[in-house]
XYZ file of C-alpha atoms in Angstrom:
633
model
C -0.110 -0.155 -0.055
C 2.587 2.554 0.850
C 4.421 1.510 -2.260
C 1.523 1.948 -4.275
C 0.926 5.523 -2.746
C 4.530 6.393 -3.212
C 4.253 5.858 -7.108
C 0.954 7.212 -7.587
C 1.054 10.200 -5.289
C 0.274 13.017 -7.783
C -2.884 10.613 -8.113
C -4.058 10.949 -4.869
C -2.930 14.247 -4.289
C -5.145 15.437 -7.744
C -7.984 13.453 -5.926
C -7.936 15.387 -2.478
C -7.377 18.438 -3.912
C -10.571 18.569 -6.327
C -12.524 16.779 -3.736
C -11.822 19.453 -1.023
C -12.474 22.386 -3.489
C -15.693 20.817 -4.577
C -16.751 21.115 -0.728
C -15.866 24.075 -0.745
C -17.316 25.720 -3.570
C -20.741 23.864 -2.572
C -20.785 25.390 0.726
C -19.992 29.051 -0.645
C -20.983 29.211 -4.318
C -24.311 27.713 -3.901
C -27.223 28.035 -1.863
C -27.799 24.339 -0.359
C -29.632 24.382 2.668
C -28.817 21.680 5.352
C -31.276 20.781 7.747
C -29.461 17.993 10.036
C -25.753 16.621 10.180
C -26.639 13.643 7.898
C -27.087 16.072 4.966
C -24.075 17.883 5.760
C -22.193 13.991 5.638
C -23.992 13.206 2.202
C -22.735 16.798 0.797
C -18.998 16.124 2.010
C -18.585 12.577 0.333
C -20.927 12.852 -2.572
C -18.098 14.179 -4.672
C -15.760 11.925 -4.275
C -16.879 8.687 -6.290
C -17.091 10.478 -9.286
C -13.392 12.173 -8.809
C -12.168 8.491 -8.264
C -13.984 7.389 -11.456
C -12.604 10.211 -13.933
C -9.211 10.711 -12.460
C -9.031 6.790 -12.565
C -8.782 6.793 -16.335
C -5.383 8.370 -15.953
C -4.348 5.073 -14.527
C -4.129 3.611 -17.971
C -1.219 5.772 -18.945
C 2.265 6.080 -17.588
C 5.243 8.272 -16.816
C 4.534 11.978 -18.396
C 1.313 11.320 -19.991
C -0.118 9.885 -16.874
C 0.770 13.352 -15.043
C -0.687 15.119 -18.067
C -3.874 13.557 -17.988
C -4.255 14.147 -14.255
C -3.792 17.819 -14.889
C -6.330 17.591 -17.644
C -8.764 15.656 -16.028
C -8.643 17.815 -12.969
C -9.254 21.013 -15.169
C -11.990 19.921 -17.199
C -14.040 18.732 -14.063
C -12.931 22.089 -12.558
C -14.049 23.928 -15.510
C -17.574 22.195 -15.560
C -17.903 23.065 -11.664
C -17.332 26.707 -12.258
C -19.640 26.813 -15.244
C -21.972 26.019 -12.644
C -20.933 28.828 -10.919
C -21.634 31.240 -13.290
C -24.510 29.883 -14.172
C -26.021 29.882 -11.009
C -25.157 33.456 -10.484
C -27.227 34.550 -13.212
C -30.228 31.740 -12.970
C -29.705 30.891 -9.380
C -29.871 27.104 -10.998
C -27.836 24.531 -12.112
C -27.053 23.617 -15.923
C -28.539 20.679 -17.789
C -27.864 19.347 -20.930
C -31.653 20.459 -22.382
C -30.347 24.302 -20.770
C -27.340 24.435 -22.867
C -29.641 24.047 -26.222
C -31.951 26.783 -25.032
C -30.542 29.335 -26.882
C -32.714 31.849 -25.180
C -31.635 31.131 -21.689
C -27.710 30.686 -22.926
C -27.801 33.808 -24.926
C -28.686 35.975 -21.926
C -26.088 34.398 -19.967
C -23.519 34.694 -23.007
C -24.236 38.322 -22.916
C -23.570 38.889 -18.935
C -20.687 36.316 -18.646
C -18.313 39.083 -18.104
C -19.996 40.735 -15.591
C -20.755 37.652 -13.494
C -16.785 36.790 -13.663
C -15.374 37.501 -10.415
C -11.550 38.395 -9.443
C -11.648 35.663 -7.331
C -12.557 33.192 -9.539
C -9.095 32.273 -10.281
C -8.990 30.600 -6.919
C -11.171 27.775 -8.418
C -8.085 26.748 -10.539
C -5.521 26.974 -7.894
C -5.488 23.179 -7.502
C -4.505 23.271 -11.310
C -1.582 25.642 -10.546
C -0.094 23.757 -7.792
C -0.608 20.031 -10.195
C 0.919 21.613 -12.933
C 3.691 22.908 -11.143
C 4.778 19.110 -9.109
C 3.609 18.052 -12.592
C 7.417 19.390 -13.721
C 8.764 17.127 -11.290
C 11.717 15.020 -12.969
C 11.697 12.039 -10.022
C 7.700 11.442 -10.664
C 7.634 8.804 -13.363
C 4.953 5.807 -12.519
C 5.032 2.813 -14.357
C 1.248 2.199 -16.285
C -0.879 0.810 -13.508
C -1.522 -3.239 -13.244
C -4.996 -4.495 -14.464
C -5.519 -5.100 -10.658
C -4.783 -1.770 -9.319
C -7.241 -0.403 -12.069
C -10.215 -2.755 -11.490
C -9.678 -1.945 -7.257
C -10.103 1.730 -8.368
C -12.930 1.260 -10.712
C -14.640 -0.770 -8.117
C -13.681 1.560 -5.434
C -15.317 4.556 -7.230
C -18.686 2.199 -7.611
C -18.608 1.206 -3.867
C -18.384 4.656 -2.856
C -21.700 5.994 -5.011
C -23.755 3.050 -3.680
C -22.554 4.162 0.006
C -23.240 7.681 -1.260
C -26.822 7.003 -2.594
C -27.466 4.237 0.423
C -27.171 7.307 2.962
C -28.810 9.624 0.912
C -32.083 6.909 0.483
C -32.194 7.384 4.159
C -32.814 11.129 3.954
C -34.476 11.232 0.467
C -36.184 7.793 -0.369
C -36.566 6.632 -4.154
C -34.000 9.868 -4.794
C -33.021 8.494 -8.701
C -36.836 8.013 -9.171
C -38.784 10.248 -7.372
C -37.188 13.377 -6.886
C -36.281 15.516 -10.075
C -35.156 18.671 -8.460
C -31.689 19.716 -9.216
C -30.788 21.322 -6.088
C -31.903 17.902 -4.435
C -29.935 15.844 -6.477
C -26.793 18.130 -6.395
C -27.056 17.877 -2.254
C -27.375 14.088 -2.584
C -25.387 12.604 -5.435
C -23.196 15.440 -6.122
C -22.408 18.185 -9.019
C -20.348 15.773 -11.526
C -22.819 12.740 -10.890
C -25.583 14.729 -11.421
C -24.477 15.701 -14.952
C -23.549 11.983 -15.581
C -27.649 11.523 -14.453
C -28.527 14.156 -16.817
C -26.431 12.814 -19.455
C -28.154 9.537 -19.345
C -31.620 10.566 -18.862
C -31.214 12.772 -21.783
C -29.509 10.089 -24.154
C -32.262 7.867 -23.570
C -35.111 10.215 -24.625
C -33.333 11.134 -27.442
C -32.735 7.678 -28.660
C -36.449 6.914 -28.135
C -37.244 10.089 -30.085
C -34.457 9.402 -32.986
C -36.405 5.907 -33.447
C -40.105 7.315 -33.564
C -42.069 7.109 -36.616
C -44.433 9.797 -37.805
C -46.842 7.934 -38.876
C -47.792 6.750 -35.510
C -49.782 9.879 -35.036
C -52.071 9.191 -37.683
C -53.821 6.269 -35.466
C -53.293 8.415 -32.386
C -55.061 11.402 -34.420
C -57.923 8.616 -35.655
C -58.750 7.350 -31.548
C -58.580 10.988 -30.569
C -61.367 12.123 -32.966
C -63.457 9.031 -32.581
C -63.730 9.342 -28.915
C -64.140 13.420 -29.240
C -67.326 14.374 -26.921
C -69.451 17.328 -28.635
C -69.380 19.705 -25.813
C -72.723 20.467 -23.887
C -74.333 23.732 -25.740
C -75.644 24.884 -22.642
C -71.979 25.099 -20.830
C -69.863 25.618 -23.805
C -68.374 29.251 -24.023
C -70.316 30.035 -20.621
C -67.040 31.444 -19.453
C -66.112 32.956 -22.834
C -63.493 35.817 -22.499
C -63.360 35.518 -18.296
C -60.111 35.273 -16.417
C -59.166 31.538 -15.201
C -57.896 30.818 -11.815
C -56.906 27.086 -11.371
C -55.867 26.160 -7.930
C -53.858 23.212 -7.081
C -54.968 22.073 -3.424
C -51.972 20.354 -2.414
C -52.630 16.587 -0.986
C -56.078 17.276 -0.909
C -58.379 13.806 -1.235
C -62.218 14.018 -1.722
C -63.105 11.934 1.476
C -62.322 15.166 3.943
C -65.213 17.289 2.100
C -68.373 17.516 4.389
C -66.617 15.315 6.915
C -65.562 16.543 10.614
C -63.139 16.121 13.205
C -64.130 15.724 16.654
C -67.504 17.572 15.732
C -65.907 20.331 13.537
C -65.551 20.808 9.647
C -62.433 20.049 8.036
C -63.251 21.987 5.030
C -66.027 24.263 5.929
C -65.111 26.781 3.359
C -65.088 24.278 0.218
C -68.510 22.910 1.582
C -70.152 25.868 1.064
C -68.425 26.581 -2.155
C -69.760 23.605 -3.456
C -73.042 24.889 -3.222
C -72.774 27.417 -5.406
C -70.387 25.607 -7.857
C -70.091 22.525 -10.390
C -68.917 19.723 -7.884
C -67.546 16.565 -9.160
C -67.041 14.122 -6.357
C -66.124 11.190 -8.594
C -63.234 12.674 -9.688
C -59.916 10.974 -9.345
C -56.100 12.144 -9.237
C -53.955 10.155 -12.175
C -50.771 10.890 -11.359
C -47.257 8.826 -11.343
C -43.947 9.163 -9.620
C -44.822 13.090 -10.778
C -47.053 13.832 -8.100
C -47.675 17.525 -8.416
C -45.815 18.254 -11.566
C -48.115 15.138 -13.447
C -51.303 16.321 -12.049
C -49.696 19.838 -14.142
C -49.120 17.809 -17.167
C -52.303 16.118 -17.234
C -54.345 19.713 -16.557
C -52.560 21.511 -19.669
C -52.209 18.123 -21.983
C -54.839 16.053 -21.725
C -52.278 12.907 -21.690
C -51.408 10.670 -19.182
C -48.040 11.097 -17.057
C -45.325 8.313 -17.364
C -45.058 4.910 -15.939
C -41.801 5.836 -13.955
C -40.004 9.382 -13.846
C -41.979 12.486 -14.464
C -42.081 14.228 -17.556
C -41.355 17.490 -16.433
C -37.842 15.927 -16.051
C -37.227 13.549 -18.721
C -39.008 14.921 -21.588
C -39.333 19.028 -21.363
C -38.046 19.500 -24.683
C -40.874 17.757 -26.328
C -43.272 19.595 -28.328
C -46.477 20.119 -26.865
C -49.899 21.734 -27.395
C -50.295 23.177 -24.003
C -53.239 24.907 -22.689
C -51.201 28.018 -22.128
C -50.134 27.986 -26.017
C -53.657 27.599 -27.120
C -55.127 30.423 -24.696
C -52.195 32.825 -26.085
C -53.992 32.770 -29.626
C -57.409 33.606 -27.701
C -55.369 36.721 -26.347
C -55.015 35.133 -23.013
C -52.133 36.007 -20.662
C -50.742 32.709 -18.403
C -48.838 32.852 -15.408
C -48.104 30.253 -12.815
C -47.466 31.368 -8.751
C -45.686 29.170 -6.702
C -43.628 29.891 -3.736
C -40.823 27.141 -4.434
C -37.362 27.095 -6.042
C -38.237 27.431 -9.755
C -36.031 24.635 -10.854
C -37.939 22.325 -8.430
C -39.761 19.746 -11.074
C -37.804 21.362 -13.632
C -40.872 23.912 -13.801
C -39.072 26.626 -15.481
C -37.798 25.105 -18.262
C -41.052 23.218 -18.762
C -43.651 26.233 -18.291
C -41.523 27.969 -20.756
C -42.300 25.174 -23.095
C -46.173 24.951 -22.482
C -46.180 28.686 -23.503
C -46.773 30.180 -20.104
C -45.750 33.743 -20.252
C -44.516 34.253 -16.457
C -43.634 31.673 -13.791
C -43.953 33.379 -10.317
C -41.227 31.437 -8.197
C -39.973 31.720 -4.926
C -37.655 34.972 -5.598
C -41.325 36.725 -6.601
C -42.225 36.171 -2.590
C -41.197 37.319 0.788
C -40.381 34.093 2.478
C -38.910 34.205 5.730
C -38.811 31.782 9.107
C -41.700 33.369 10.266
C -44.151 33.004 7.449
C -42.950 29.612 5.859
C -43.247 25.735 7.395
C -42.677 22.283 5.926
C -42.039 23.103 2.148
C -42.335 26.654 2.283
C -44.314 29.590 2.380
C -47.554 28.971 4.061
C -50.707 28.953 2.080
C -52.421 32.231 3.708
C -49.737 33.877 3.065
C -49.181 32.695 -0.490
C -52.358 33.978 -1.465
C -51.653 37.322 0.190
C -48.725 38.109 -1.690
C -50.115 36.672 -5.199
C -52.475 39.789 -5.278
C -49.743 42.152 -6.398
C -49.339 39.850 -9.280
C -53.262 39.689 -10.065
C -52.716 43.050 -10.249
C -49.813 43.393 -12.804
C -51.881 40.763 -14.798
C -54.918 42.541 -14.405
C -53.025 46.110 -15.793
C -52.448 44.473 -18.934
C -56.260 44.717 -20.020
C -56.157 41.052 -21.473
C -58.047 38.354 -19.549
C -55.618 35.948 -17.597
C -54.961 32.056 -17.154
C -53.160 31.650 -14.004
C -52.730 28.553 -11.814
C -51.585 28.525 -8.290
C -49.708 25.440 -6.520
C -50.135 25.526 -2.676
C -47.982 23.901 -0.253
C -48.854 23.983 3.492
C -50.988 20.736 3.193
C -47.754 18.513 2.136
C -46.054 15.644 4.221
C -45.333 15.445 7.075
C -48.339 18.231 7.574
C -47.038 19.997 10.175
C -48.335 23.484 11.311
C -47.545 25.935 14.088
C -50.014 26.252 17.072
C -51.319 29.500 16.226
C -52.006 28.479 12.950
C -54.142 25.355 14.137
C -58.018 25.863 13.740
C -59.065 22.255 14.278
C -57.151 20.029 16.861
C -55.276 16.890 15.356
C -57.242 13.748 15.166
C -56.596 11.437 17.929
C -55.024 8.025 16.689
C -51.757 6.356 16.950
C -51.030 7.484 13.419
C -49.486 11.135 13.890
C -49.332 11.871 9.936
C -53.346 10.961 9.598
C -54.007 13.029 13.087
C -52.022 16.115 11.304
C -53.149 15.400 7.773
C -56.534 17.048 9.045
C -55.005 19.895 10.744
C -53.370 20.916 8.044
C -56.177 20.513 5.448
C -58.417 22.635 7.179
C -55.586 25.480 7.506
C -55.588 25.686 3.734
C -59.144 25.533 3.432
C -58.918 28.699 5.645
C -56.591 30.391 3.243
C -58.810 29.786 0.109
C -61.405 31.165 1.845
C -59.342 34.488 3.051
C -58.000 34.361 -0.849
C -61.652 34.626 -2.273
C -62.213 37.619 -0.185
C -59.198 39.017 -1.480
C -59.936 38.694 -5.042
C -63.134 40.013 -4.520
C -61.753 43.078 -3.000
C -59.219 43.389 -5.864
C -62.261 43.710 -8.100
C -61.539 40.075 -9.962
C -63.919 37.912 -8.712
C -67.209 38.661 -10.814
C -65.034 38.378 -14.333
C -63.233 35.131 -13.318
C -64.085 31.333 -13.147
C -62.276 29.409 -10.796
C -61.092 25.581 -10.893
C -59.783 24.117 -8.004
C -58.769 20.523 -7.981
C -56.298 17.714 -5.844
C -53.460 17.188 -7.057
C -52.772 13.540 -5.734
C -53.070 11.765 -2.650
C -52.088 13.133 1.240
C -52.352 9.972 3.073
C -50.602 6.643 1.379
C -51.365 3.080 1.690
C -48.913 2.714 4.977
C -51.392 4.187 6.800
C -54.521 2.505 6.151
C -54.769 0.954 9.414
C -55.584 4.754 10.444
C -57.717 5.405 7.697
C -59.809 2.193 8.331
C -60.406 3.492 11.887
C -61.522 7.072 10.388
C -63.782 5.901 7.481
C -65.236 2.927 9.894
C -64.044 0.287 7.449
C -61.141 -2.098 6.364
C -59.168 -0.404 3.365
C -59.396 -3.076 0.902
C -57.981 -2.666 -2.780
C -61.301 -1.276 -3.833
C -61.494 1.181 -0.975
C -57.777 2.101 -1.670
C -58.742 3.069 -5.323
C -61.799 5.066 -4.055
C -59.548 6.997 -1.814
C -57.864 8.293 -4.775
C -60.638 10.646 -5.490
C -59.367 14.321 -5.170
C -61.699 17.100 -5.136
C -63.002 19.132 -8.271
C -64.873 22.446 -7.479
C -65.673 24.586 -10.936
C -66.957 27.828 -9.514
C -68.309 30.480 -11.610
C -69.825 33.585 -10.045
C -73.487 34.216 -10.710
C -74.101 30.188 -11.561
C -76.175 27.839 -9.417
C -74.490 25.219 -7.615
C -74.888 21.351 -9.424
C -73.188 18.223 -8.106
C -72.440 16.212 -11.330
C -71.626 12.273 -10.406
C -69.683 11.473 -13.744
C -66.685 9.485 -13.106
C -63.718 11.365 -14.634
C -60.110 12.445 -13.786
C -57.286 15.052 -14.226
C -57.053 14.388 -17.933
C -60.441 15.679 -18.529
C -59.664 19.225 -17.320
C -58.089 20.596 -20.424
C -61.167 20.277 -22.789
C -63.542 20.977 -19.914
C -61.712 24.279 -19.458
C -61.502 25.287 -23.048
C -65.079 24.356 -23.757
C -66.371 26.641 -20.897
C -64.403 29.372 -22.694
C -65.788 28.418 -25.988
C -62.391 27.182 -27.491
C -63.198 24.328 -29.769
C -60.854 21.204 -28.843
C -62.271 18.871 -32.093
C -58.663 19.058 -33.878
C -56.731 18.476 -30.694
C -54.790 15.246 -29.627
C -56.288 14.654 -26.215
C -57.434 11.532 -24.488
C -59.763 13.178 -21.906
C -63.184 14.718 -22.678
C -65.527 17.527 -21.278
C -66.858 16.884 -18.121
C -69.938 18.590 -19.114
C -70.770 16.804 -22.074
C -73.980 14.882 -22.233
C -72.174 11.968 -23.975
C -69.276 11.516 -22.040
C -68.854 8.150 -20.502
C -67.998 7.436 -16.890
C -64.349 6.646 -16.897
C -61.225 7.118 -15.607
C -57.991 5.232 -15.957
C -55.055 5.517 -13.383
C -51.395 5.629 -13.932
C -51.277 1.983 -11.874
C -53.662 0.429 -14.715
C -56.621 0.787 -12.652
C -59.757 2.437 -14.288
C -63.176 3.122 -12.740
C -66.385 2.865 -14.696
C -69.987 4.016 -13.421
C -70.609 0.737 -11.703
C -67.544 -1.162 -11.222
C -63.615 -0.565 -10.482
C -60.943 -2.528 -11.663
C -57.761 -3.009 -9.442
C -55.175 -5.083 -8.348
C -56.087 -7.501 -11.173
C -59.680 -7.328 -10.023
C -63.045 -6.113 -11.154
C -65.265 -4.794 -7.802
C -68.707 -3.950 -7.607
C -69.120 -0.367 -6.537
C -72.378 -1.004 -4.687
C -70.833 -3.855 -2.782
C -67.364 -3.275 -2.539
C -67.103 -7.061 -3.651
C -64.887 -8.606 -6.289
C -67.176 -9.540 -9.596
C -66.506 -13.313 -10.175
C -66.184 -14.678 -13.557
C -63.734 -13.948 -16.623
C -66.226 -12.179 -18.335
C -66.869 -9.773 -15.804
C -68.302 -6.270 -16.029
C -64.847 -4.410 -16.433
C -63.847 -6.613 -19.155
C -65.013 -4.371 -22.401
C -63.100 -1.492 -20.786
C -59.755 -3.325 -20.149
C -58.575 -3.001 -23.497
C -59.443 0.660 -23.781
C -57.655 1.461 -20.805
C -54.491 -0.108 -22.000
C -54.808 1.578 -25.246
C -55.073 5.179 -23.900
C -52.160 4.965 -21.455
C -50.165 2.953 -24.482
C -50.607 5.779 -26.618
C -50.012 8.361 -24.373
C -46.724 7.027 -23.547
C -45.861 6.918 -27.478
C -46.479 10.283 -27.827
C -44.424 11.477 -25.108
C -41.484 8.825 -25.529
C -41.108 9.563 -29.380
C -42.102 13.409 -29.402
C -44.914 12.714 -31.467
C -46.655 15.927 -31.509
C -43.732 17.059 -33.563
C -45.574 15.440 -36.354
C -48.812 16.625 -35.847
C -50.451 19.668 -37.881
C -53.189 21.097 -35.409
C -54.812 23.317 -38.282
C -54.618 20.732 -40.865
C -56.362 18.256 -38.768
C -58.976 20.901 -37.754
C -59.739 21.420 -40.895
C -60.124 17.486 -41.577
C -62.234 17.472 -38.879
C -64.651 20.228 -40.098
C -64.940 18.550 -43.131
C -65.871 15.386 -41.922
C -68.576 16.550 -39.755
C -69.826 18.575 -42.479
C -69.766 15.294 -44.720
C -72.067 13.345 -41.961
C -74.638 16.212 -41.924
C -74.919 15.677 -45.519
């Protein structure tokens, strides 16, 4: 060991210098908040595996070439880190491969690059100077490393990475499949490993896209047209020209509506609002691993999310025909308001691709330790601080479409005592106990927001769509949920718990409960038809919830599906009336099985192949009109 260290001391010194430098840059150049000592440990160890991996390549060389390769690899890795530093100063974000090809972003950075460079930046390359100096020493001419030494080096890199990810998984479960926030990835697997991960994801996406056949879009177009449902003439254009508020109510499931804890209503405001709104009690979330980002994708595109990963992260460069882009053609201004890091779920890039005009992110809100909890700004403060943003849009003298994403009712559902409006429930499950308290807080925040919107003079000329984005209580808490609901949580009941509230409020309209079975994929055509915008030429897998012709049908991302009378889940067909399995192979669910598979498959093909780039929307609309005229004749 001593002999190996002496012979390859230059190699080990380079590893140490690059490791220490990377950690110092983490702590000084980036804002990476640490919650505990374990996270500090992860941040400290995460550069080492990739440093050993890349510098290990130099062991294939000997003598002077070996030294030169060490300096070259160290310089390249240093430059990558420095590029992130400069980029972060401008965008408060980290470089991704898609960003490198976003000419607008990189162009802005290029124009300001000299302003972003600081004299102290030279310290980033101080280790390269040290290595270059020692490289000149004539007494350091190691032989080419043996195959055993090279194997041990690369094995060490793999083991170090596994240990790194293992510790990180204790802090952030399913890190590489569920967390698609660049900051979170940098904190847990490190800058260099993150760029490897990003390269793999983007290469995979590009390969699938490259082999896609434009002819595939024809079958999908025909399916979409065949399943198009004519809008209800009484509702089509009912909200034409009005402002649209879409509010994603974090982790809110439908079972809390009109329900009480210890004699106190959990959602008194929403309960009252339902009386003067269109309420859909059989509306399901259809999200996958992308959770809230998946619900946004469903909302704006009427396509399903992917079976693994998040579309927002893996396919942010695809071509879409999203709601904001369509509304822009109708003279609308569109925005998103969410007091979170703009890079979380890759939102900044995806929103731009969807056609949103403005993203009011964390930097547009005043967030302090006093007005935030859990995942960020409290909902009451979030809504209140959004009013000036609304007034900015109001001053443009054009209708707007704005999406709100709330935060407070998010796992682990913590709340300060002064914000509690109902006491926690009393069971052995603290998560479920706290859930009702945070739901109640968000409900009160919505009440105050509606009052502020009225005071701002925006209420009467707007419509409000509120929906739950995904479940809040997972199957891990079935015992407590069974206790609360007074029944065993079977696979059937678990699927029914995937219902989330959908409330469409139009001032001046009478309330009505609509029992149709639907899901988030139906939101896009529903909203556009309310605004009087025809969607016949669009590729969409959802249908207008108000349509008199629509079928009671919803497909979940786990391949479960729900009809008017049945639920298919966990490989069994259940009768809604009894909650019991329906016996026999040719049961009531069977006719819908192929449709459920077809829709999920078509949506996946559209995303993986970026098939909408082959779709001529105007041509499709003309074709649809001609076909309709022919049928009338």
